[in-house]
Amino acid sequence: MKNWSVLLVSFFALVFLKQILWMGLVPVWHFPDEQAHFSQVQNMAFFAVSHGNTSDEIAMSEILLGTKRDQQGNNKFTHQPWFTIPYSNSVSGVHEQTITDLPKTYTTNLKVREATSYPFLYYSGSMLFYKLFASSSIITRVYSVRFFSLLIFMATTWVVWQIGQLLFQNKFWALGLTTLVAFQPMFSFVGAGVTSDVLFNFFFTLFVYCCLKIIEKPKAQAWLYLFVIIILGQLTKQQMVVALIIALCLLPFRFTPIKQLFCKKTASTIGLILLLSGFLAVAMIFGKAEYIYTFIQSGRNQNQQIFAISLFEHIKFTLLHTYREVLPWYWGVFKWLGVVLPRWVNRVQMGILGITGFGLLWYLVQKVTNFFKTKKLSLFDQKILFLLFSALAYYLALLLWDWQFRRAYNFSFGVQGRYYFPVIIAHMALILVSWRFLWQQVFKKYSPNYVLVILGFWWLILQIIGLRTIIVSYYDVSSWSIFLNQISQYKPWLFKSYSWYLWFSLAILALVLFLRNFIITWRYEKNHKTNC
């Protein structure tokens, strides 16, 4: 147990430090729609509203940093991987002092319509971190909110660890699943920026955990937690309505505890109904219930023209779009959609997905055949089928939503790989299960634990490749002194100059310690033949 405690501490320390690197390496306004989300945080801080325009302060900084978008939604970086802002020969950027010295009145002058207008939950939490540094420069305030996102990412990683234990009943496989999720490059990238996606991903992952708990041992209490999580998710993003649909599909198979609660505990039932009604009322009022309808309608007005795009045509379009763009971008797309992971990396990932698809199909055929023979399905198989259903349901929901959008506007919304991160836990679990199943069928003499070693270590390398991709796309790495100067510009003091020695050293040390502790724990468990 001591070995495992040390291993877990080193693992989560590594996750934390690599997120610090993502947070510090990516320049201001270079996470997805970061300036728009930060505008909503600022509006919450100054006006206590979750809507409004972008402040002059943000707009001016965007102009100086080259991220100001034109009427087509493009800026100087969009689809131009070679472009970089002018760097100075010091640790302070060319326009850094100008941005730092912007008048405080600029924070409350709202002229540009760019701020997001999502439900309030993420922005209320972000506002607390914003206010801690309200008197500091806008650069410091942005990084303070990024740190809030980092903490949510760490909480999501912990939930994934819990799901891994619940799913595999084995700590090594649980750690393998957590590694695949936490070290996915694009997921790491999104988890370090100012965006409500990070909280939405947390709630959806928590939703999946509760569903798996219900499948394993259905209790009325678990259902209560489930619907509270759905409501909290709705207070974060309207897309949480997809979770409600998934939960309703699960309900007929695990209805017994709710039925017993209604039959035997009248007082508890009434209290439960009142509690859920109260939560629902809050969600309807503050979660902008009308946005659910707008989300389902894809923003289409009642009297708007409908373009003749058939569902079959849209399915073909979506499948092709998924293969050509969504899958490569799922693993990593940076610098305002201008930079992706190296081509050979995406080819390796496509190969991994191809093997996963083949193994999953074989697995399903075998399980369905056995079910018709025995009329039984193991608890593990039920959980895997639920994860598969969740992933497919979410994909179908976005497909239908984009179909509605195309019919309304005659062009696709442009679904990106990161839009599927709410069910990333399902994606990574299916990869692990599929590879383990294939290994057991093909390499019967060898332990399937080697799958963990192969995929786990490759994912660590994948993370390093992602960080390197970010570094070389923004900064000159021809010499350490030039790199150190450029990487320090437009950053708070925590990411200035020689502080980078600390962050890189700590990250490398954490990686070495994690690998060391993993090997020690692996050998110990192997020698003692314990089922972890």
C-alpha positions as semicolon CSV with decimal commas, in nm:
position;residue;x (nm);y (nm);z (nm)
1;M;0,000;0,000;0,000
2;K;0,290;0,233;0,076
3;N;0,430;0,176;-0,273
4;W;0,096;0,268;-0,423
5;S;0,063;0,582;-0,214
6;V;0,406;0,700;-0,329
7;L;0,326;0,608;-0,690
8;L;-0,003;0,800;-0,688
9;V;0,155;1,108;-0,530
10;S;0,428;1,108;-0,795
11;F;0,170;1,055;-1,070
12;F;-0,055;1,343;-0,968
13;A;0,249;1,564;-0,911
14;L;0,355;1,490;-1,268
15;V;0,005;1,569;-1,399
16;F;0,003;1,897;-1,207
17;L;0,346;2,006;-1,331
18;K;0,283;1,921;-1,695
19;Q;-0,038;2,127;-1,672
20;I;0,170;2,411;-1,531
21;L;0,387;2,383;-1,843
22;W;0,084;2,398;-2,072
23;M;-0,050;2,695;-1,877
24;G;0,279;2,884;-1,899
25;L;0,390;2,791;-2,250
26;V;0,073;2,896;-2,432
27;P;0,060;3,275;-2,489
28;V;-0,234;3,489;-2,377
29;W;-0,549;3,443;-2,591
30;H;-0,419;3,126;-2,757
31;F;-0,645;2,873;-2,591
32;P;-0,978;2,810;-2,774
33;D;-1,187;3,130;-2,755
34;E;-0,999;3,228;-2,440
35;Q;-1,056;3,600;-2,487
36;A;-1,434;3,548;-2,514
37;H;-1,452;3,329;-2,202
38;F;-1,231;3,569;-2,008
39;S;-1,463;3,853;-2,109
40;Q;-1,751;3,671;-1,943
41;V;-1,538;3,621;-1,629
42;Q;-1,464;3,994;-1,628
43;N;-1,832;4,079;-1,672
44;M;-1,918;3,855;-1,376
45;A;-1,650;4,023;-1,164
46;F;-1,753;4,381;-1,238
47;F;-2,123;4,364;-1,323
48;A;-2,236;4,031;-1,168
49;V;-2,385;3,925;-1,502
50;S;-2,289;3,632;-1,724
51;H;-2,341;3,821;-2,049
52;G;-2,231;4,143;-2,213
53;N;-1,965;4,278;-2,445
54;T;-1,586;4,260;-2,439
55;S;-1,399;4,535;-2,254
56;D;-1,166;4,785;-2,420
57;E;-0,885;4,634;-2,214
58;I;-0,925;4,292;-2,373
59;A;-0,987;4,436;-2,720
60;M;-0,673;4,652;-2,705
61;S;-0,459;4,361;-2,585
62;E;-0,592;4,149;-2,872
63;I;-0,492;4,414;-3,125
64;L;-0,141;4,440;-2,981
65;L;-0,100;4,061;-2,961
66;G;-0,237;3,990;-3,309
67;T;-0,538;3,784;-3,200
68;K;-0,807;4,038;-3,291
69;R;-1,048;3,864;-3,528
70;D;-1,197;4,011;-3,845
71;Q;-1,553;3,975;-3,975
72;Q;-1,476;3,621;-4,094
73;G;-1,351;3,520;-3,749
74;N;-0,985;3,507;-3,853
75;N;-0,684;3,679;-3,700
76;K;-0,314;3,697;-3,788
77;F;-0,254;3,345;-3,654
78;T;-0,555;3,162;-3,801
79;H;-0,437;2,885;-4,036
80;Q;-0,095;3,055;-4,056
81;P;0,144;2,837;-3,854
82;W;0,448;3,043;-3,955
83;F;0,323;3,369;-3,805
84;T;0,457;3,495;-3,471
85;I;0,437;3,833;-3,303
86;P;0,759;4,040;-3,290
87;Y;0,973;3,943;-2,991
88;S;1,210;4,173;-2,807
89;N;1,561;4,089;-2,687
90;S;1,456;4,089;-2,322
91;V;1,209;3,905;-2,100
92;S;0,954;4,184;-2,153
93;G;0,753;4,187;-2,476
94;V;0,745;4,476;-2,724
95;H;0,394;4,578;-2,616
96;E;0,396;4,424;-2,269
97;Q;0,434;4,750;-2,079
98;T;0,161;4,910;-2,288
99;I;-0,078;4,626;-2,202
100;T;0,021;4,637;-1,835
101;D;-0,037;5,014;-1,818
102;L;-0,382;5,014;-1,977
103;P;-0,615;5,238;-1,772
104;K;-0,842;5,060;-1,524
105;T;-1,139;5,231;-1,688
106;Y;-1,075;5,007;-1,989
107;T;-1,196;4,708;-1,786
108;T;-1,550;4,845;-1,763
109;N;-1,583;5,003;-2,109
110;L;-1,772;4,745;-2,314
111;K;-1,788;4,800;-2,689
112;V;-1,694;4,484;-2,878
113;R;-1,945;4,197;-2,904
114;E;-1,727;3,892;-2,847
115;A;-1,789;3,774;-2,490
116;T;-1,950;3,434;-2,439
117;S;-2,285;3,406;-2,265
118;Y;-2,289;3,060;-2,108
119;P;-2,456;2,968;-1,777
120;F;-2,280;3,114;-1,477
121;L;-2,121;2,829;-1,280
122;Y;-1,769;2,821;-1,428
123;Y;-1,749;3,199;-1,444
124;S;-1,857;3,240;-1,082
125;G;-1,568;3,023;-0,968
126;S;-1,327;3,193;-1,206
127;M;-1,440;3,531;-1,079
128;L;-1,303;3,450;-0,732
129;F;-0,954;3,392;-0,874
130;Y;-0,991;3,700;-1,093
131;K;-1,073;3,919;-0,794
132;L;-0,769;3,795;-0,603
133;F;-0,557;3,975;-0,864
134;A;-0,805;4,248;-0,961
135;S;-0,544;4,521;-0,912
136;S;-0,283;4,339;-1,123
137;S;-0,232;4,356;-1,498
138;I;-0,466;4,177;-1,736
139;I;-0,190;3,926;-1,808
140;T;-0,171;3,824;-1,442
141;R;-0,550;3,804;-1,420
142;V;-0,567;3,573;-1,722
143;Y;-0,313;3,339;-1,567
144;S;-0,495;3,340;-1,233
145;V;-0,811;3,215;-1,406
146;R;-0,604;2,960;-1,599
147;F;-0,491;2,823;-1,263
148;F;-0,855;2,776;-1,165
149;S;-0,901;2,564;-1,479
150;L;-0,591;2,366;-1,386
151;L;-0,743;2,278;-1,048
152;I;-1,060;2,155;-1,218
153;F;-0,846;1,945;-1,453
154;M;-0,680;1,785;-1,151
155;A;-1,023;1,707;-1,004
156;T;-1,126;1,549;-1,335
157;T;-0,812;1,335;-1,330
158;W;-0,902;1,214;-0,981
159;V;-1,253;1,115;-1,097
160;V;-1,098;0,926;-1,389
161;W;-0,879;0,736;-1,140
162;Q;-1,193;0,642;-0,945
163;I;-1,364;0,527;-1,265
164;G;-1,061;0,317;-1,351
165;Q;-1,078;0,135;-1,018
166;L;-1,453;0,088;-1,052
167;L;-1,420;-0,046;-1,404
168;F;-1,116;-0,272;-1,386
169;Q;-1,097;-0,359;-1,014
170;N;-0,721;-0,335;-1,063
171;K;-0,501;-0,039;-0,971
172;F;-0,254;-0,083;-1,256
173;W;-0,530;-0,079;-1,516
174;A;-0,695;0,213;-1,336
175;L;-0,365;0,401;-1,354
176;G;-0,334;0,308;-1,721
177;L;-0,676;0,454;-1,795
178;T;-0,597;0,769;-1,598
179;T;-0,270;0,807;-1,791
180;L;-0,445;0,782;-2,126
181;V;-0,692;1,055;-2,028
182;A;-0,463;1,292;-1,835
183;F;-0,178;1,279;-2,090
184;Q;-0,390;1,315;-2,402
185;P;-0,225;1,626;-2,559
186;M;-0,535;1,814;-2,670
187;F;-0,722;1,735;-2,348
188;S;-0,423;1,868;-2,153
189;F;-0,419;2,179;-2,372
190;V;-0,788;2,256;-2,320
191;G;-0,757;2,185;-1,947
192;A;-0,507;2,466;-1,894
193;G;-0,698;2,753;-2,055
194;V;-0,980;2,989;-1,967
195;T;-1,289;2,800;-2,087
196;S;-1,603;2,655;-1,934
197;D;-1,527;2,334;-2,126
198;V;-1,297;2,225;-1,844
199;L;-1,580;2,234;-1,585
200;F;-1,827;2,077;-1,827
201;N;-1,581;1,793;-1,893
202;F;-1,550;1,746;-1,516
203;F;-1,925;1,720;-1,460
204;F;-1,975;1,486;-1,755
205;T;-1,694;1,262;-1,631
206;L;-1,855;1,266;-1,287
207;F;-2,186;1,179;-1,454
208;V;-2,026;0,875;-1,619
209;Y;-1,883;0,769;-1,282
210;C;-2,228;0,784;-1,119
211;C;-2,380;0,585;-1,405
212;L;-2,118;0,312;-1,362
213;K;-2,189;0,308;-0,987
214;I;-2,558;0,261;-1,061
215;I;-2,482;-0,024;-1,301
216;E;-2,264;-0,193;-1,039
217;K;-2,496;-0,144;-0,742
218;P;-2,812;0,056;-0,807
219;K;-2,918;0,273;-0,517
220;A;-3,167;0,557;-0,493
221;Q;-2,891;0,774;-0,344
222;A;-2,679;0,724;-0,656
223;W;-2,970;0,839;-0,874
224;L;-3,003;1,150;-0,658
225;Y;-2,634;1,230;-0,706
226;L;-2,671;1,165;-1,078
227;F;-2,949;1,416;-1,133
228;V;-2,781;1,677;-0,911
229;I;-2,472;1,643;-1,133
230;I;-2,688;1,683;-1,444
231;I;-2,834;2,003;-1,300
232;L;-2,487;2,136;-1,210
233;G;-2,373;2,050;-1,561
234;Q;-2,669;2,240;-1,699
235;L;-2,555;2,541;-1,497
236;T;-2,226;2,510;-1,687
237;K;-2,327;2,431;-2,045
238;Q;-2,651;2,354;-2,226
239;Q;-2,500;2,040;-2,381
240;M;-2,559;1,862;-2,050
241;V;-2,904;1,781;-2,186
242;V;-2,729;1,492;-2,366
243;A;-2,643;1,345;-2,024
244;L;-3,010;1,360;-1,928
245;I;-3,100;1,159;-2,238
246;I;-2,833;0,899;-2,155
247;A;-2,959;0,877;-1,795
248;L;-3,318;0,826;-1,912
249;C;-3,199;0,541;-2,134
250;L;-3,028;0,384;-1,831
251;L;-3,333;0,428;-1,606
252;P;-3,542;0,127;-1,727
253;F;-3,252;-0,112;-1,654
254;R;-3,186;0,017;-1,302
255;F;-3,531;0,136;-1,189
256;T;-3,577;-0,097;-0,888
257;P;-3,418;0,123;-0,614
258;I;-3,628;0,423;-0,715
259;K;-3,944;0,211;-0,717
260;Q;-3,863;0,078;-0,369
261;L;-3,800;0,431;-0,242
262;F;-4,141;0,545;-0,364
263;C;-4,314;0,241;-0,214
264;K;-4,148;0,224;0,128
265;K;-4,026;0,570;0,223
266;T;-4,295;0,828;0,164
267;A;-4,128;1,107;0,364
268;S;-3,793;1,048;0,194
269;T;-3,963;1,044;-0,144
270;I;-4,138;1,375;-0,084
271;G;-3,814;1,530;0,041
272;L;-3,628;1,397;-0,261
273;I;-3,887;1,537;-0,501
274;L;-3,877;1,877;-0,331
275;L;-3,496;1,882;-0,334
276;L;-3,472;1,792;-0,701
277;S;-3,747;2,040;-0,785
278;G;-3,552;2,312;-0,607
279;F;-3,234;2,226;-0,794
280;L;-3,428;2,212;-1,120
281;A;-3,582;2,554;-1,054
282;V;-3,235;2,700;-0,998
283;A;-3,113;2,539;-1,318
284;M;-3,409;2,673;-1,514
285;I;-3,367;3,027;-1,379
286;F;-2,989;3,066;-1,367
287;G;-2,894;2,800;-1,620
288;K;-3,086;2,984;-1,891
289;A;-3,338;2,713;-1,968
290;E;-3,427;2,882;-2,296
291;Y;-3,074;2,799;-2,410
292;I;-3,160;2,429;-2,398
293;Y;-3,427;2,489;-2,660
294;T;-3,185;2,709;-2,855
295;F;-2,921;2,435;-2,836
296;I;-3,165;2,171;-2,960
297;Q;-3,277;2,403;-3,242
298;S;-2,913;2,489;-3,324
299;G;-2,989;2,858;-3,287
300;R;-3,252;2,851;-3,563
301;N;-3,538;3,099;-3,545
302;Q;-3,897;2,983;-3,594
303;N;-3,953;3,168;-3,922
304;Q;-3,606;3,103;-4,059
305;Q;-3,559;2,942;-4,399
306;I;-3,477;2,570;-4,393
307;F;-3,226;2,442;-4,648
308;A;-3,291;2,106;-4,811
309;I;-3,012;1,896;-4,660
310;S;-3,113;1,535;-4,599
311;L;-3,003;1,344;-4,291
312;F;-2,839;1,078;-4,509
313;E;-2,635;1,344;-4,689
314;H;-2,531;1,497;-4,357
315;I;-2,425;1,159;-4,217
316;K;-2,194;1,109;-4,515
317;F;-2,058;1,461;-4,468
318;T;-2,002;1,404;-4,094
319;L;-1,824;1,071;-4,136
320;L;-1,589;1,220;-4,394
321;H;-1,533;1,530;-4,179
322;T;-1,463;1,307;-3,878
323;Y;-1,196;1,113;-4,064
324;R;-1,027;1,412;-4,229
325;E;-1,040;1,674;-3,956
326;V;-1,203;1,571;-3,628
327;L;-0,974;1,275;-3,556
328;P;-0,643;1,458;-3,624
329;W;-0,765;1,759;-3,426
330;Y;-0,884;1,532;-3,146
331;W;-0,520;1,462;-3,061
332;G;-0,399;1,818;-3,099
333;V;-0,461;2,140;-3,288
334;F;-0,300;2,459;-3,160
335;K;-0,216;2,819;-3,248
336;W;-0,563;2,917;-3,368
337;L;-0,610;2,599;-3,575
338;G;-0,279;2,651;-3,754
339;V;-0,061;2,382;-3,595
340;V;-0,125;2,010;-3,547
341;L;0,086;1,723;-3,422
342;P;0,345;1,584;-3,668
343;R;0,191;1,379;-3,948
344;W;0,364;1,059;-3,842
345;V;0,213;1,096;-3,493
346;N;-0,138;1,126;-3,633
347;R;-0,073;0,819;-3,848
348;V;0,032;0,624;-3,539
349;Q;-0,284;0,738;-3,360
350;M;-0,499;0,638;-3,656
351;G;-0,332;0,298;-3,646
352;I;-0,410;0,267;-3,275
353;L;-0,773;0,358;-3,346
354;G;-0,787;0,107;-3,632
355;I;-0,664;-0,173;-3,406
356;T;-0,909;-0,054;-3,140
357;G;-1,200;-0,071;-3,384
358;F;-1,107;-0,422;-3,496
359;G;-1,065;-0,546;-3,140
360;L;-1,387;-0,383;-3,026
361;L;-1,583;-0,544;-3,308
362;W;-1,437;-0,886;-3,220
363;Y;-1,514;-0,827;-2,853
364;L;-1,876;-0,732;-2,926
365;V;-1,934;-1,031;-3,154
366;Q;-1,800;-1,266;-2,888
367;K;-2,004;-1,110;-2,606
368;V;-2,328;-1,101;-2,808
369;T;-2,280;-1,465;-2,910
370;N;-2,221;-1,568;-2,549
371;F;-2,524;-1,368;-2,435
372;F;-2,757;-1,553;-2,671
373;K;-2,618;-1,881;-2,539
374;T;-2,615;-1,808;-2,166
375;K;-2,861;-1,516;-2,137
376;K;-2,604;-1,356;-1,906
377;L;-2,380;-1,053;-1,932
378;S;-2,105;-0,988;-1,680
379;L;-2,101;-0,665;-1,482
380;F;-1,778;-0,562;-1,654
381;D;-1,932;-0,615;-1,997
382;Q;-2,237;-0,411;-1,896
383;K;-2,012;-0,122;-1,799
384;I;-1,819;-0,142;-2,126
385;L;-2,141;-0,147;-2,327
386;F;-2,262;0,158;-2,137
387;L;-1,938;0,344;-2,216
388;L;-1,975;0,250;-2,582
389;F;-2,336;0,366;-2,577
390;S;-2,236;0,697;-2,412
391;A;-1,969;0,765;-2,674
392;L;-2,205;0,683;-2,961
393;A;-2,492;0,881;-2,807
394;Y;-2,275;1,191;-2,771
395;Y;-2,146;1,155;-3,127
396;L;-2,503;1,116;-3,255
397;A;-2,620;1,418;-3,053
398;L;-2,355;1,643;-3,210
399;L;-2,427;1,494;-3,553
400;L;-2,798;1,579;-3,527
401;W;-2,723;1,920;-3,380
402;D;-2,489;2,006;-3,667
403;W;-2,749;1,878;-3,913
404;Q;-2,999;2,125;-3,770
405;F;-2,734;2,396;-3,793
406;R;-2,661;2,319;-4,159
407;R;-3,030;2,321;-4,242
408;A;-3,062;2,662;-4,077
409;Y;-2,747;2,830;-4,215
410;N;-2,644;2,613;-4,511
411;F;-2,296;2,547;-4,367
412;S;-2,158;2,327;-4,092
413;F;-2,079;2,466;-3,748
414;G;-1,734;2,310;-3,773
415;V;-1,733;2,041;-3,507
416;Q;-1,384;1,992;-3,360
417;G;-1,226;1,696;-3,186
418;R;-1,230;1,869;-2,846
419;Y;-1,610;1,883;-2,858
420;Y;-1,610;1,510;-2,775
421;F;-1,398;1,543;-2,460
422;P;-1,699;1,509;-2,226
423;V;-1,685;1,138;-2,311
424;I;-1,306;1,106;-2,337
425;I;-1,318;0,860;-2,048
426;A;-1,528;0,630;-2,267
427;H;-1,289;0,669;-2,562
428;M;-0,977;0,584;-2,362
429;A;-1,146;0,297;-2,175
430;L;-1,257;0,140;-2,504
431;I;-0,900;0,165;-2,638
432;L;-0,764;-0,014;-2,331
433;V;-1,033;-0,283;-2,327
434;S;-1,003;-0,349;-2,699
435;W;-0,625;-0,379;-2,688
436;R;-0,636;-0,602;-2,381
437;F;-0,894;-0,828;-2,546
438;L;-0,687;-0,860;-2,864
439;W;-0,373;-0,931;-2,663
440;Q;-0,551;-1,210;-2,475
441;Q;-0,668;-1,362;-2,805
442;V;-0,338;-1,335;-2,992
443;F;-0,063;-1,346;-2,727
444;K;-0,216;-1,591;-2,481
445;K;0,119;-1,686;-2,326
446;Y;0,201;-1,329;-2,227
447;S;0,041;-1,108;-1,964
448;P;-0,201;-0,844;-2,098
449;N;-0,034;-0,600;-1,858
450;Y;0,215;-0,536;-2,138
451;V;-0,066;-0,342;-2,306
452;L;-0,043;-0,096;-2,017
453;V;0,330;-0,056;-2,068
454;I;0,301;-0,007;-2,445
455;L;0,010;0,237;-2,445
456;G;0,100;0,411;-2,119
457;F;0,457;0,494;-2,218
458;W;0,352;0,594;-2,568
459;W;0,101;0,838;-2,417
460;L;0,379;0,992;-2,207
461;I;0,582;1,037;-2,525
462;L;0,272;1,177;-2,696
463;Q;0,244;1,439;-2,423
464;I;0,608;1,541;-2,470
465;I;0,552;1,567;-2,846
466;G;0,251;1,790;-2,781
467;L;0,453;2,022;-2,557
468;R;0,737;2,032;-2,809
469;T;0,489;2,116;-3,087
470;I;0,369;2,415;-2,886
471;I;0,723;2,531;-2,810
472;V;0,860;2,522;-3,165
473;S;0,545;2,682;-3,311
474;Y;0,574;2,994;-3,093
475;Y;0,938;3,032;-2,991
476;D;1,287;3,033;-3,139
477;V;1,473;2,734;-2,998
478;S;1,802;2,796;-3,179
479;S;1,960;2,899;-2,848
480;W;1,859;2,872;-2,484
481;S;1,901;3,245;-2,415
482;I;1,673;3,347;-2,703
483;F;1,420;3,082;-2,606
484;L;1,425;3,194;-2,242
485;N;1,365;3,556;-2,342
486;Q;1,077;3,476;-2,576
487;I;0,906;3,229;-2,345
488;S;0,906;3,491;-2,069
489;Q;0,733;3,766;-2,266
490;Y;0,372;3,862;-2,187
491;K;0,380;3,638;-1,880
492;P;0,338;3,706;-1,505
493;W;0,644;3,691;-1,280
494;L;0,578;3,322;-1,212
495;F;0,675;3,247;-1,573
496;K;0,952;3,500;-1,618
497;S;1,320;3,440;-1,687
498;Y;1,491;3,191;-1,457
499;S;1,166;3,065;-1,305
500;W;1,147;2,845;-1,614
501;Y;1,450;2,654;-1,486
502;L;1,238;2,561;-1,187
503;W;0,933;2,447;-1,385
504;F;1,125;2,241;-1,641
505;S;1,344;2,086;-1,370
506;L;1,046;1,996;-1,151
507;A;0,859;1,845;-1,447
508;I;1,157;1,631;-1,550
509;L;1,216;1,526;-1,188
510;A;0,848;1,435;-1,149
511;L;0,862;1,223;-1,465
512;V;1,174;1,038;-1,347
513;L;1,027;0,978;-1,001
514;F;0,699;0,853;-1,147
515;L;0,876;0,606;-1,377
516;R;1,098;0,492;-1,090
517;N;0,802;0,443;-0,855
518;F;0,605;0,267;-1,126
519;I;0,885;0,015;-1,185
520;I;0,929;-0,043;-0,810
521;T;0,556;-0,098;-0,758
522;W;0,530;-0,318;-1,068
523;R;0,813;-0,543;-0,950
524;Y;0,675;-0,561;-0,597
525;E;0,326;-0,661;-0,711
526;K;0,468;-0,910;-0,961
527;N;0,688;-1,078;-0,698
528;H;0,404;-1,094;-0,446
529;K;0,147;-1,181;-0,716
530;T;-0,118;-0,955;-0,568
531;N;-0,426;-0,854;-0,762
532;C;-0,408;-0,475;-0,762
